[in-house]
CSV table of C-alpha atoms in Angstrom, one decimal:
chain,number,residue,atom,x,y,z
A,4,CYS,CA,24.7,-18.0,-2.1
A,5,SER,CA,22.0,-18.0,0.4
A,6,GLY,CA,24.0,-21.2,1.7
A,7,PHE,CA,27.1,-19.5,2.9
A,8,THR,CA,27.2,-19.4,7.1
A,9,GLY,CA,29.1,-18.0,9.3
A,10,SER,CA,31.9,-15.0,9.1
A,11,LEU,CA,32.3,-12.7,6.2
A,12,ILE,CA,36.0,-11.4,6.6
A,13,ILE,CA,37.0,-9.2,3.9
A,14,PRO,CA,40.8,-9.0,4.1
A,15,ASP,CA,42.8,-5.9,4.3
A,16,SER,CA,44.2,-6.1,0.4
A,17,VAL,CA,40.6,-5.1,-0.8
A,18,ILE,CA,40.6,-1.8,-1.5
A,19,GLY,CA,36.7,-2.0,-3.5
A,20,ILE,CA,33.5,-4.3,-3.5
A,21,GLN,CA,31.7,-3.6,-6.9
A,22,ASP,CA,27.9,-4.0,-7.1
A,23,GLY,CA,26.0,-6.7,-5.9
A,24,ALA,CA,28.8,-8.5,-4.6
A,25,PHE,CA,27.2,-10.2,-2.2
A,26,GLY,CA,23.6,-9.6,-2.2
A,27,ARG,CA,21.5,-11.8,-1.1
A,28,CYS,CA,23.9,-14.0,1.0
A,29,SER,CA,21.5,-14.2,3.8
A,30,GLY,CA,23.7,-16.9,5.8
A,31,PHE,CA,26.1,-15.0,6.6
A,32,ASN,CA,26.0,-13.7,10.6
A,33,SER,CA,29.1,-11.6,10.8
A,34,LEU,CA,30.8,-9.1,8.6
A,35,VAL,CA,34.6,-7.7,8.9
A,36,LEU,CA,35.4,-5.3,6.2
A,37,SER,CA,38.8,-4.1,5.1
A,38,ASN,CA,40.7,-1.6,6.7
A,39,SER,CA,42.0,-0.7,3.1
A,40,LEU,CA,38.3,-0.4,1.7
A,41,VAL,CA,37.4,3.0,-0.1
A,42,ASN,CA,34.2,2.4,-2.1
A,43,ILE,CA,31.4,0.0,-1.4
A,44,GLY,CA,29.4,-0.1,-4.2
A,45,GLU,CA,25.6,-0.6,-5.2
A,46,GLU,CA,24.0,-3.7,-3.6
A,47,VAL,CA,27.0,-5.2,-2.3
A,48,PHE,CA,25.4,-6.6,1.0
A,49,SER,CA,21.5,-5.9,0.1
A,50,HIS,CA,19.4,-8.4,2.0
A,51,CYS,CA,22.3,-10.0,3.7
A,52,SER,CA,19.7,-10.4,6.4
A,53,GLY,CA,21.5,-12.8,8.7
A,54,LEU,CA,24.2,-10.4,9.7
A,55,THR,CA,24.1,-9.3,13.4
A,56,GLY,CA,25.8,-7.1,15.7
A,57,ASP,CA,27.4,-3.7,15.1
A,58,LEU,CA,28.1,-2.7,12.0
A,59,ILE,CA,31.6,-0.8,11.8
A,60,ILE,CA,32.4,1.3,8.5
A,61,PRO,CA,36.2,1.1,8.2
A,62,ASN,CA,37.9,4.9,8.3
A,63,ALA,CA,39.0,5.0,4.6
A,64,VAL,CA,35.7,4.2,3.4
A,65,LYS,CA,34.7,7.3,1.3
A,66,THR,CA,31.3,6.2,-0.8
A,67,ILE,CA,28.8,4.0,0.1
A,68,GLY,CA,26.4,2.8,-3.1
A,69,TYR,CA,22.8,2.9,-3.3
A,70,GLN,CA,21.2,0.3,-1.6
A,71,ALA,CA,24.2,-1.1,-0.1
A,72,PHE,CA,23.1,-2.4,3.1
A,73,TRP,CA,19.3,-2.5,2.3
A,74,ASP,CA,17.2,-4.5,4.0
A,75,CYS,CA,19.8,-6.2,6.4
A,76,THR,CA,16.9,-6.7,9.3
A,77,GLY,CA,19.5,-8.5,11.5
A,78,LEU,CA,21.8,-6.1,12.4
A,79,ASN,CA,21.0,-5.2,15.9
A,80,GLY,CA,23.9,-2.7,17.1
A,81,ASN,CA,25.3,0.5,16.6
A,82,LEU,CA,26.4,2.0,13.1
A,83,VAL,CA,29.9,3.7,13.2
A,84,LEU,CA,30.5,5.3,10.1
A,85,SER,CA,33.7,6.0,8.4
A,86,ASN,CA,35.8,9.1,9.5
A,87,SER,CA,36.4,10.2,5.7
A,88,LEU,CA,32.9,9.3,4.2
A,89,ILE,CA,31.7,11.9,1.5
A,90,SER,CA,28.3,10.2,0.2
A,91,ILE,CA,25.8,7.7,1.5
A,92,GLY,CA,23.8,6.7,-1.5
A,93,GLY,CA,20.0,6.1,-2.0
A,94,GLY,CA,18.7,3.5,0.5
A,95,ALA,CA,22.2,2.9,1.5
A,96,PHE,CA,20.9,1.4,5.0
A,97,CYS,CA,16.8,1.4,4.4
A,98,GLY,CA,15.2,-1.3,6.2
A,99,CYS,CA,17.8,-1.9,8.7
A,100,SER,CA,15.0,-1.9,11.4
A,101,GLY,CA,17.7,-3.4,13.9
A,102,LEU,CA,20.7,-0.9,14.1
A,103,THR,CA,20.3,1.3,17.4
A,104,GLY,CA,21.0,3.7,19.6
A,105,ASP,CA,22.7,6.9,18.3
A,106,LEU,CA,23.4,7.9,14.7
A,107,ILE,CA,26.4,10.2,14.1
A,108,ILE,CA,27.0,11.3,11.0
A,109,PRO,CA,30.9,12.3,10.2
A,110,ASN,CA,32.0,15.7,9.3
A,111,SER,CA,33.4,14.5,6.3
A,112,VAL,CA,29.6,13.8,4.9
A,113,THR,CA,28.6,16.4,2.4
A,114,SER,CA,25.1,14.4,1.1
A,115,ILE,CA,22.9,12.2,2.2
A,116,GLU,CA,20.6,10.2,-0.8
A,117,GLY,CA,17.0,9.7,-0.8
A,118,ILE,CA,16.1,7.2,1.6
A,119,ALA,CA,19.3,6.2,2.6
A,120,PHE,CA,18.1,5.3,6.7
A,121,ALA,CA,14.3,4.7,6.0
A,122,HIS,CA,12.6,2.4,8.2
A,123,CYS,CA,15.2,2.4,10.7
A,124,THR,CA,13.0,2.0,13.2
A,125,SER,CA,15.5,1.5,16.4
A,126,LEU,CA,17.6,4.7,15.7
A,127,THR,CA,17.0,6.8,19.0
A,128,SER,CA,18.8,10.0,17.7
A,129,ILE,CA,20.8,11.9,14.6
A,130,VAL,CA,23.5,14.0,14.9
A,131,MET,CA,24.0,16.0,11.6
A,132,PRO,CA,27.5,18.0,11.0
A,133,ALA,CA,27.8,21.4,9.3
A,134,SER,CA,29.4,19.5,6.3
A,135,VAL,CA,26.2,18.1,4.8
A,136,THR,CA,24.9,20.3,2.2
A,137,SER,CA,21.5,17.8,0.8
A,138,ILE,CA,19.4,15.4,2.3
A,139,GLY,CA,17.5,13.6,-0.3
A,140,TYR,CA,13.9,12.6,-0.1
A,141,SER,CA,12.4,10.3,2.3
A,142,ALA,CA,16.3,9.9,3.8
A,143,PHE,CA,14.8,9.1,7.3
A,144,SER,CA,11.5,8.2,6.9
A,145,SER,CA,9.4,6.0,9.2
A,146,CYS,CA,12.3,6.0,11.7
A,147,THR,CA,9.8,6.0,14.4
A,148,GLY,CA,12.0,5.4,17.4
A,149,LEU,CA,13.6,8.7,16.7
A,150,THR,CA,13.6,11.5,19.9
A,151,GLU,CA,15.7,13.9,18.9
A,152,ILE,CA,17.5,15.1,15.2
A,153,THR,CA,20.3,17.5,16.1
A,154,MET,CA,21.7,19.8,12.9
A,155,LEU,CA,24.8,21.4,13.4
A,156,GLY,CA,25.2,23.9,10.5
A,157,THR,CA,24.5,27.4,10.4
A,158,VAL,CA,24.0,27.2,6.6
A,159,VAL,CA,20.5,25.5,5.6
A,160,PRO,CA,21.0,22.2,4.3
A,161,LEU,CA,18.7,21.6,1.2
A,162,LEU,CA,16.1,19.3,1.8
A,163,LEU,CA,14.0,17.0,-0.8
A,164,GLY,CA,10.9,16.4,0.3
A,165,ASP,CA,9.6,14.7,3.3
A,166,SER,CA,12.8,13.6,4.5
A,167,PHE,CA,11.5,13.7,8.1
A,168,TYR,CA,8.6,12.4,7.6
A,169,ASP,CA,7.0,10.0,10.3
A,170,THR,CA,9.9,10.3,12.7
A,171,ASN,CA,7.7,10.3,15.9
A,172,ASN,CA,7.1,14.2,15.6
A,173,CYS,CA,10.4,14.2,17.8
A,174,PRO,CA,12.2,18.0,18.0
A,175,ILE,CA,14.5,19.2,15.7
A,176,TYR,CA,17.4,21.4,17.4
A,177,VAL,CA,19.4,23.7,15.1
A,178,PRO,CA,21.9,26.5,15.7
A,179,TYR,CA,20.1,29.4,17.4
A,180,GLU,CA,21.5,31.9,15.1
A,181,SER,CA,19.9,30.2,12.3
A,182,LEU,CA,16.3,29.6,14.0
A,183,ASN,CA,14.1,31.4,11.6
A,184,ASN,CA,16.4,30.2,8.5
A,185,TYR,CA,15.4,26.5,9.2
A,186,LYS,CA,11.9,27.4,9.5
A,187,THR,CA,11.5,29.3,6.6
A,188,ALA,CA,13.6,27.4,4.2
A,189,ASN,CA,11.9,25.3,1.7
A,190,TYR,CA,10.7,21.8,2.7
A,191,TRP,CA,11.8,22.6,6.2
A,192,ASN,CA,9.3,25.0,7.0
A,193,TRP,CA,7.0,21.4,7.1
A,194,TYR,CA,8.3,20.8,10.3
A,195,VAL,CA,8.4,24.5,11.5
A,196,SER,CA,6.4,23.3,14.7
A,197,ARG,CA,9.4,21.0,15.4
A,198,ILE,CA,11.9,22.8,15.0
A,199,TYR,CA,13.9,24.5,18.2
A,200,PRO,CA,17.0,26.6,19.0
A,201,MET,CA,19.8,24.4,21.0
A,202,VAL,CA,20.3,25.9,24.3
A,203,TYR,CA,23.8,26.9,25.0
A,204,THR,CA,25.3,27.1,28.9
A,205,VAL,CA,28.7,28.7,29.0
A,206,VAL,CA,30.3,28.8,32.3
A,207,SER,CA,33.5,30.8,32.8
A,208,GLY,CA,36.2,29.3,34.9
A,209,TYR,CA,36.6,30.2,38.6
A,210,GLY,CA,39.1,32.3,39.9
A,211,GLU,CA,40.2,33.8,43.4
A,212,GLY,CA,38.5,36.9,45.1
A,213,GLU,CA,35.0,37.8,45.0
A,214,GLY,CA,33.0,38.0,42.1
A,215,LYS,CA,35.9,36.6,39.8
A,216,TRP,CA,33.5,34.0,37.1
């Protein structure tokens, strides 16, 4: 339905959108998702290349399916993910080259599947929470605009293949106490020259009297 134009507004009565529902509706230029939405199916908005601006995933959403926003090249703002999100499907945001700024993965997410954010060339940084236990193959490959990746988990997530291939050789910051575990873990050791410990600065409160720090 490439001739549909204007805004696509999903009302709050909708709790799920099934596979392919609006795929290739390239004429829509804005999207408002239901606040009651729990699941976004596979290829629901794939190739909706006319969508522009920020992409805000409402806080009730728990799953984003395979290729859900594949090749939505017109999106040119920030991606704000749901605080209830558990999994991000393969290729979910692949080719969304205009999405910009910091990508903060919510601390509810446990898995990021293959090529989920591949070719998101305008993202500048990624913050990965401790809740993430697995990162799929090429999940962030060709994110050439990245300047840093921060891993907050002390337990090293399972990495599958070239998850961070062609990411501008940006540093990957990890908890100091887990530095060696990251550097020696399977596939993480591909990026050993880019893995650095986070730097912590601790300043205690000042009180009255000499030396009260």
